[in-house]
PDB file of C-alpha atoms in Angstrom:
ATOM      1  CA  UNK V   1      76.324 119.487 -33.352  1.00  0.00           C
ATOM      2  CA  UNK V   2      76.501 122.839 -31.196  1.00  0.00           C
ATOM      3  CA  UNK V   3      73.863 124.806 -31.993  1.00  0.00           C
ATOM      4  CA  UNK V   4      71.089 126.557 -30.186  1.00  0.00           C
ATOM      5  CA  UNK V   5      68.144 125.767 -33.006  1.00  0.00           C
ATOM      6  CA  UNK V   6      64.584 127.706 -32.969  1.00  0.00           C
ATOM      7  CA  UNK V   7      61.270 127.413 -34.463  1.00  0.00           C
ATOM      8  CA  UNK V   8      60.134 127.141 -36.853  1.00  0.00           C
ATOM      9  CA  UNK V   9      61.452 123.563 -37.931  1.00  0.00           C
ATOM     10  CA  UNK V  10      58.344 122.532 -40.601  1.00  0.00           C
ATOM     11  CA  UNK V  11      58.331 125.837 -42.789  1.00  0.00           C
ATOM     12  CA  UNK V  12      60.515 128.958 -44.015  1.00  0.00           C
ATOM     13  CA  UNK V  13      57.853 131.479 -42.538  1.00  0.00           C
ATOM     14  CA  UNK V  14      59.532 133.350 -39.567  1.00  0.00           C
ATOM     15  CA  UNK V  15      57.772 133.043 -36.509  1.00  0.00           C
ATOM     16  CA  UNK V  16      55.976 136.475 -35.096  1.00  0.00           C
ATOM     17  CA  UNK V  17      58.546 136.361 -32.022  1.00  0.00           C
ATOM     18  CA  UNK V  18      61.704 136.236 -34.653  1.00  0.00           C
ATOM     19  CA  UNK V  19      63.634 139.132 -32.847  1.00  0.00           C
ATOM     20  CA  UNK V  20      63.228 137.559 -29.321  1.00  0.00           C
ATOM     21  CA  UNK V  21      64.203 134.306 -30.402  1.00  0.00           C
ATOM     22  CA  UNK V  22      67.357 135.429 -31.797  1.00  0.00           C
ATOM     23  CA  UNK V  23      67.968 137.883 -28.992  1.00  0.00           C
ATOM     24  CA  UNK V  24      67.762 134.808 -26.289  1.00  0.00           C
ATOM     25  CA  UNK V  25      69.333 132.269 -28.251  1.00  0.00           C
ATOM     26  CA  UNK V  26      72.144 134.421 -29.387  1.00  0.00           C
ATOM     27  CA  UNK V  27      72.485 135.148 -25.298  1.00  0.00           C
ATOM     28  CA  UNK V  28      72.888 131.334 -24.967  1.00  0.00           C
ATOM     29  CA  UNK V  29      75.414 131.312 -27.223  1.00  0.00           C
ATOM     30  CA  UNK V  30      77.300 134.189 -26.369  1.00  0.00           C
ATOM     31  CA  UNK V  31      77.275 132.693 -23.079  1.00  0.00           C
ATOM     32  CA  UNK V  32      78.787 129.756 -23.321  1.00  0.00           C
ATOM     33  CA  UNK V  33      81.836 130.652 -25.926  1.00  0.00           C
ATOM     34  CA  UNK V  34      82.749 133.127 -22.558  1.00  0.00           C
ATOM     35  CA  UNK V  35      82.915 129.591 -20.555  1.00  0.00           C
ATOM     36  CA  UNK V  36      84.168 127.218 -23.530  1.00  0.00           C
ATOM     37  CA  UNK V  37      87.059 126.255 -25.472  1.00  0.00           C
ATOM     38  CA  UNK V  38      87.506 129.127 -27.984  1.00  0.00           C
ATOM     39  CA  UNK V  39      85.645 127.027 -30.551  1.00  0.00           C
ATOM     40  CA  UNK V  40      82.404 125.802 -28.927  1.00  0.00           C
ATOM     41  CA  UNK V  41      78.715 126.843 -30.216  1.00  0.00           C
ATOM     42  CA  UNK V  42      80.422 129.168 -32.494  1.00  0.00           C
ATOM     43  CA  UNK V  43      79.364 127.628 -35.949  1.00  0.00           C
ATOM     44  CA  UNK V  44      76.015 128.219 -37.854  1.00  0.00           C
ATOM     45  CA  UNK V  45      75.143 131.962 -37.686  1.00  0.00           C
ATOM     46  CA  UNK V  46      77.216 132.577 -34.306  1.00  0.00           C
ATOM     47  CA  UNK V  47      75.946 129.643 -32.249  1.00  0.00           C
ATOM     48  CA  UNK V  48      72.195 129.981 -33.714  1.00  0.00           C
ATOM     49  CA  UNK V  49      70.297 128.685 -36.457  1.00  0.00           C
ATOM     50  CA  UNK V  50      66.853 128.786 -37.692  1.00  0.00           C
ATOM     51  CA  UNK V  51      65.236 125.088 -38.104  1.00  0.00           C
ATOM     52  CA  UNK V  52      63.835 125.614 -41.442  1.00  0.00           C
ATOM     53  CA  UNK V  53      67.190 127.152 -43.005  1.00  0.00           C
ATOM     54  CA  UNK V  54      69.110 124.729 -41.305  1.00  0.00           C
ATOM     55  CA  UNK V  55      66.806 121.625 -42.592  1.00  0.00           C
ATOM     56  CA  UNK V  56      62.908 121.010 -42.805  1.00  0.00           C
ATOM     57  CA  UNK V  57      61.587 119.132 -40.347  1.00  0.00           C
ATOM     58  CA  UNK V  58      57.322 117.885 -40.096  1.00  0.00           C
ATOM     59  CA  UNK V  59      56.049 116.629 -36.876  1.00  0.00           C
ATOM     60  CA  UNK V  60      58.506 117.733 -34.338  1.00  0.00           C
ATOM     61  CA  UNK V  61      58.283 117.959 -30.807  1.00  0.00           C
ATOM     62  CA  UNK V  62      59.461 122.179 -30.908  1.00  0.00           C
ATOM     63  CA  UNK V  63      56.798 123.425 -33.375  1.00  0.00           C
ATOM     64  CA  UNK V  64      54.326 121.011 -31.353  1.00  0.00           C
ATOM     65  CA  UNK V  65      54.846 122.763 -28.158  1.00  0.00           C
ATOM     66  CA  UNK V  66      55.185 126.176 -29.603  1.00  0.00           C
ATOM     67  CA  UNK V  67      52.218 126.381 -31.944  1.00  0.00           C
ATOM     68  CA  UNK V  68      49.552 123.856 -30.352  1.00  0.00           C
ATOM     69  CA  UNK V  69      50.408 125.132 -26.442  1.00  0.00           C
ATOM     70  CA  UNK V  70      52.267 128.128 -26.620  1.00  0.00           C
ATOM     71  CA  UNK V  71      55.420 127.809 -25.021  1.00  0.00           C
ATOM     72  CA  UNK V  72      58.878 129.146 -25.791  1.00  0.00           C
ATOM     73  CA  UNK V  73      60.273 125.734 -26.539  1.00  0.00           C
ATOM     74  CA  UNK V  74      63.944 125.555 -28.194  1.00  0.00           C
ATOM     75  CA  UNK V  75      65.821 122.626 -29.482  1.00  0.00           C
ATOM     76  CA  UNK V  76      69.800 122.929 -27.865  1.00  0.00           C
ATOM     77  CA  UNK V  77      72.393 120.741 -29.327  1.00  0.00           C
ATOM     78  CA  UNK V  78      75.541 120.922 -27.550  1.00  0.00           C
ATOM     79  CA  UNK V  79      78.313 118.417 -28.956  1.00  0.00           C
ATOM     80  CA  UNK V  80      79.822 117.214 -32.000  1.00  0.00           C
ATOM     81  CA  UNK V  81      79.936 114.295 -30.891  1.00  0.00           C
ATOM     82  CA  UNK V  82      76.554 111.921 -30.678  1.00  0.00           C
ATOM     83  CA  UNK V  83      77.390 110.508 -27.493  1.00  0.00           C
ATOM     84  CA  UNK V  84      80.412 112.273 -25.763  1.00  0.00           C
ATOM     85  CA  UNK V  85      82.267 110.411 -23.224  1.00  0.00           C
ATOM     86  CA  UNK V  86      81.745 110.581 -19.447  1.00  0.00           C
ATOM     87  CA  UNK V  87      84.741 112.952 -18.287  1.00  0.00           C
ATOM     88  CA  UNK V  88      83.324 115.407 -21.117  1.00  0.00           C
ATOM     89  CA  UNK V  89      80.059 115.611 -19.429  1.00  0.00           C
ATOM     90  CA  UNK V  90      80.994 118.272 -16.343  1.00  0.00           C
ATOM     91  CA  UNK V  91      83.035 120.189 -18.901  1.00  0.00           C
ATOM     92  CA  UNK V  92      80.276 120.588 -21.090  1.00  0.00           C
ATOM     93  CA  UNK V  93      77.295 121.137 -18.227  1.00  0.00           C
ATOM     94  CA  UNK V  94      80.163 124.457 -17.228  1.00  0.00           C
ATOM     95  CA  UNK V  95      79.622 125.025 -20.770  1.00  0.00           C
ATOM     96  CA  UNK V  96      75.882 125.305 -20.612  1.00  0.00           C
ATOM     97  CA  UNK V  97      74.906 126.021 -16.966  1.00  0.00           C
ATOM     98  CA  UNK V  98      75.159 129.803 -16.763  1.00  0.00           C
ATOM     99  CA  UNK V  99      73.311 129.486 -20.277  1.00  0.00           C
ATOM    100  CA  UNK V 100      70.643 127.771 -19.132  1.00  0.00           C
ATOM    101  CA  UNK V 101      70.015 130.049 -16.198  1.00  0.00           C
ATOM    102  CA  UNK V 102      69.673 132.772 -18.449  1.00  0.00           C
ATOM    103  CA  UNK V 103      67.155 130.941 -20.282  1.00  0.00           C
ATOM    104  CA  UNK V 104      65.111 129.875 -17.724  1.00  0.00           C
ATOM    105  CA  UNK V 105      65.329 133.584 -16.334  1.00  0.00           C
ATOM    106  CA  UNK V 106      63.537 135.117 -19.709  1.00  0.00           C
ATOM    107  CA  UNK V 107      60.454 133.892 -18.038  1.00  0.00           C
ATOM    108  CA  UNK V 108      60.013 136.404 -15.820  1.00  0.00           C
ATOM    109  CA  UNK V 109      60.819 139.230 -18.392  1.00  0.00           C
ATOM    110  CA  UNK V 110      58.359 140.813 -21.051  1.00  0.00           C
ATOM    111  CA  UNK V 111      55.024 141.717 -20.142  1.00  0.00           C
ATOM    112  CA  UNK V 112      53.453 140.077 -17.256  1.00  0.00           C
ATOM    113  CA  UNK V 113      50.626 140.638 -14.947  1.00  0.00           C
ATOM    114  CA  UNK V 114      47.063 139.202 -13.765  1.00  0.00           C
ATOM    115  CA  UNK V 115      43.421 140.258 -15.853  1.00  0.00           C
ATOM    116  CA  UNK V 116      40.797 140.188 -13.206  1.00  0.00           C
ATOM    117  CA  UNK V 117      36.806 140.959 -13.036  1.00  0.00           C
ATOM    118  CA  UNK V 118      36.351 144.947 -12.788  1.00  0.00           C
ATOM    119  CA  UNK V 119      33.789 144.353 -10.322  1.00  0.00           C
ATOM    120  CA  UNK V 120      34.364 140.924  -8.423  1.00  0.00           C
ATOM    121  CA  UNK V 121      37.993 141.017  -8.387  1.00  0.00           C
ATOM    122  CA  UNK V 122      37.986 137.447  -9.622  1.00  0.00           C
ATOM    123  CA  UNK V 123      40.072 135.932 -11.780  1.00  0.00           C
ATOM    124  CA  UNK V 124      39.295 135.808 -16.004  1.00  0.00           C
ATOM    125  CA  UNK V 125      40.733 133.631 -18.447  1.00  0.00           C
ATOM    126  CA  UNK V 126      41.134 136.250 -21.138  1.00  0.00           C
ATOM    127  CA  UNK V 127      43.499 136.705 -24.636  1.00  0.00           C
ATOM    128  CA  UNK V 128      46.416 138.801 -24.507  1.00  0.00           C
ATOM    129  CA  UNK V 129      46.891 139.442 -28.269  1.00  0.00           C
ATOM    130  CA  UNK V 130      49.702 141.987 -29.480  1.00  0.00           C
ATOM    131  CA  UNK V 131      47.776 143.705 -32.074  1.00  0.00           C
ATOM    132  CA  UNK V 132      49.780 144.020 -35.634  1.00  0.00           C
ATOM    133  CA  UNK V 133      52.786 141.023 -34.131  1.00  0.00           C
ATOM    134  CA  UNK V 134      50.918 137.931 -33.622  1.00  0.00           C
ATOM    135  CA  UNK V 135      50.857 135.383 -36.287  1.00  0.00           C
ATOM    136  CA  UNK V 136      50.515 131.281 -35.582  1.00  0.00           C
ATOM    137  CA  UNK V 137      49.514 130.911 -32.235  1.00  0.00           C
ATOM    138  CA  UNK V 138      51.689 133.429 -30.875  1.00  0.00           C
ATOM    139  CA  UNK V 139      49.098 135.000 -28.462  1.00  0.00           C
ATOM    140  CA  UNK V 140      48.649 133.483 -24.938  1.00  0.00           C
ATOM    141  CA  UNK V 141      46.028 133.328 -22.678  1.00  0.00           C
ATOM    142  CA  UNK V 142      45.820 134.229 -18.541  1.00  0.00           C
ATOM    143  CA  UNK V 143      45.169 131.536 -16.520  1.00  0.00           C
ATOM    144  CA  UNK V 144      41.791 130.467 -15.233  1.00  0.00           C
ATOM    145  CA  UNK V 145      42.461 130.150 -11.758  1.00  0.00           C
ATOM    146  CA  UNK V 146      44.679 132.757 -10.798  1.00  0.00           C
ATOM    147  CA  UNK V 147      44.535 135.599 -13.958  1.00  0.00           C
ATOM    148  CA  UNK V 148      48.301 135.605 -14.384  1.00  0.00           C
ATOM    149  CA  UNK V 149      49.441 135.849 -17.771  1.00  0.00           C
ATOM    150  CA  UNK V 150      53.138 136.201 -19.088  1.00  0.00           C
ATOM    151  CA  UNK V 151      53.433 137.518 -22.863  1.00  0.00           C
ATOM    152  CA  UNK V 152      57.563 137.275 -23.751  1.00  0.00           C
ATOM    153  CA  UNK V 153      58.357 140.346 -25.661  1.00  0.00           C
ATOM    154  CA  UNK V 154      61.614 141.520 -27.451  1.00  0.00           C
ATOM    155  CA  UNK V 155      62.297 145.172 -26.338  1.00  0.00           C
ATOM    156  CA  UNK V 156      59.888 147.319 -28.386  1.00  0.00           C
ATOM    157  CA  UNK V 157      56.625 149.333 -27.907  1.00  0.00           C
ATOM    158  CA  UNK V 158      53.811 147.173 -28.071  1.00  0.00           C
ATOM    159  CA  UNK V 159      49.411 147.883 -28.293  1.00  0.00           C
ATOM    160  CA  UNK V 160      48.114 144.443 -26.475  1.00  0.00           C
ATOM    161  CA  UNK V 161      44.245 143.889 -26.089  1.00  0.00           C
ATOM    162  CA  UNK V 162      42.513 142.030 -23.757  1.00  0.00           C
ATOM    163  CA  UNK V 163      39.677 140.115 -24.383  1.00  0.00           C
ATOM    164  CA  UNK V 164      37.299 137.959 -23.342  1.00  0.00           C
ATOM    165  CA  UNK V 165      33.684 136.239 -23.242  1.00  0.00           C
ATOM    166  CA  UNK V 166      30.876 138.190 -21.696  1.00  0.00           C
ATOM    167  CA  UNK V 167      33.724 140.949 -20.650  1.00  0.00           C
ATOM    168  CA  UNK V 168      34.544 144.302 -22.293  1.00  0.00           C
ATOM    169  CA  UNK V 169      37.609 144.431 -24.910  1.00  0.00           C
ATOM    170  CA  UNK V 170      39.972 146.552 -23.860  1.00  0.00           C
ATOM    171  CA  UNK V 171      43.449 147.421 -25.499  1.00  0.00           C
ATOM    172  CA  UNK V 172      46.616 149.216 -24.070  1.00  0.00           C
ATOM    173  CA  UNK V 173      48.618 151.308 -26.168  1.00  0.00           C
ATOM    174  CA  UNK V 174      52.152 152.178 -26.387  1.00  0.00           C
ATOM    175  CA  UNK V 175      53.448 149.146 -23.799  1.00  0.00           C
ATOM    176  CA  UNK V 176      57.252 149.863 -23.689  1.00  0.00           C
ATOM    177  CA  UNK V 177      59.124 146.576 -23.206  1.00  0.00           C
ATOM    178  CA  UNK V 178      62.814 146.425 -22.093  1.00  0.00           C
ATOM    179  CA  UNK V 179      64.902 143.430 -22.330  1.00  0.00           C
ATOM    180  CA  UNK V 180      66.049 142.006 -19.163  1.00  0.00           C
ATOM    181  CA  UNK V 181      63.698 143.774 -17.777  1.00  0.00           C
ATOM    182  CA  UNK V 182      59.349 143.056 -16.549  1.00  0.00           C
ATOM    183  CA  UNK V 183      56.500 145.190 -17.618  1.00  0.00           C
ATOM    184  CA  UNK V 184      54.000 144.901 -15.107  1.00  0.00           C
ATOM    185  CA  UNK V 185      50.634 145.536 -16.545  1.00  0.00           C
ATOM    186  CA  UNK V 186      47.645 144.108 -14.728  1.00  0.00           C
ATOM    187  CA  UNK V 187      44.183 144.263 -16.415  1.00  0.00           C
ATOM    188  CA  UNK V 188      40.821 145.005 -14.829  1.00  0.00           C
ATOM    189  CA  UNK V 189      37.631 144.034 -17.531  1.00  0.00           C
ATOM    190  CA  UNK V 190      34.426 145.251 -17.154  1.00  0.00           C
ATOM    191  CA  UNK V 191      31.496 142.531 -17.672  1.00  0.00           C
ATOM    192  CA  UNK V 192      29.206 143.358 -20.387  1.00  0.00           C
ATOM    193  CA  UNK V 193      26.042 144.567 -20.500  1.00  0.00           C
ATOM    194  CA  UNK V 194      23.645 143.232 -22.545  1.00  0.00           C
ATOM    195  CA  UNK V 195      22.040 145.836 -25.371  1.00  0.00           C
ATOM    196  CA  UNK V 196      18.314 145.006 -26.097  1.00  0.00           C
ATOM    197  CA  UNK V 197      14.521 145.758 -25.347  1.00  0.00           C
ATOM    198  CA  UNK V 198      11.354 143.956 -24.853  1.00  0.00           C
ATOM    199  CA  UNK V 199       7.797 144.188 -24.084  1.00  0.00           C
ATOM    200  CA  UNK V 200       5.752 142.111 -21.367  1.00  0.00           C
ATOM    201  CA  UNK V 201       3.621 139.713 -23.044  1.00  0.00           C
ATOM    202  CA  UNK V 202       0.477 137.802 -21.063  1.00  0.00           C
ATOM    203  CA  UNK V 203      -0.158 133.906 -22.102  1.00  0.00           C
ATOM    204  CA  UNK V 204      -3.201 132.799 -21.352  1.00  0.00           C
ATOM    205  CA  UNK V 205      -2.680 129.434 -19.882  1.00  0.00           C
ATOM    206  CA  UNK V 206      -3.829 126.427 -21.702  1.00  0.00           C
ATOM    207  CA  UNK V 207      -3.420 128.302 -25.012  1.00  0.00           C
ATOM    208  CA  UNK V 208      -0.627 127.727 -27.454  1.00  0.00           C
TER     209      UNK V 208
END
């Protein structure tokens, strides 16, 4: 079929990035009827459909990627026919190419930045949770080596906290995110201090 289709596949429940999926897949769509026949990708609702309301699928390869690492994984179908012939195949890749681009563009959009030691400068691996948006696996994390995270937002103001081990929590209000457009937001966390007392104790040795 023609149809950009997007998670989730295995169950009705909308997934906690609903609004940007539709945005971005609606953009593919969109896209391509401006560089297709008049009726290409324009079945379904507009080129789109949910996987659950279109049929239930378990064990697929989209809510896989999506839940169990994260990623922004979509499922495009772009032909009616199973296995078009080869002089279709350049019509249909000027179909799709400016599409794709756009896809692969979102990327770099939402909020992005690099959560680093307050004190060292080093790099942390920390959560970047949206607080009151995140629901199955939707979070991600910054990456160990380097700090950079990328959290793909549809426009809307956002509070995002930051957290990790042995650091302080700390959460940022009132994030405005544009679409089409990067949020910068880069995230210094103070190490924790431990919170307890003792008193020196002498051991004679020998003694138990």
């Amino acid at each position: 079929t023609e149809v950009m289709n997007y998670p989730w596949d295995h169950k009705y429940t909308l997934t906690a990035d609903d609004s940007w999926w539709q945005y971005v897949c609606h953009e593919y769509a969109d896209t391509c009827q401006l560089y297709s026949p008049s009726n290409y990708m324009n079945g379904y609702d507009d080129g789109i459909t949910n996987g659950a309301d279109w049929y239930v699928i378990d064990g697929g390869r989209q809510d896989y990627m999506n839940y169990f690492h994260q990623c922004r994984e979509v499922t495009v179908e772009i032909s009616d026919t199973k296995l078009i012939p080869e002089y279709l195949i350049d019509d249909h890749w000027e179909y799709n190419r400016r599409s794709l681009l756009n896809y692969m563009e979102q990327v770099i959009f939402g909020v992005r930045g690099v959560v680093t030691d307050a004190q060292s400068g080093f790099p942390i691996e920390a959560e970047v949770y949206v607080l009151n948006h995140e629901a199955d696996s939707s979070w991600v994390y910054s990456e160990a080596v380097t700090g950079n995270y990328h959290r793909l937002l549809n426009a809307g103001t956002y509070d995002i906290r930051f957290s990790a081990p042995c650091y302080e929590t700390q959460v940022i209000t009132g994030v405005s995110v544009v679409n089409k457009t990067t949020t910068t937001l880069d995230i210094q966390l103070q190490p924790s201090i431990a919170d307890f007392s003792a008193n020196s104790t002498s051991v004679i040795i020998g003694e138990d």
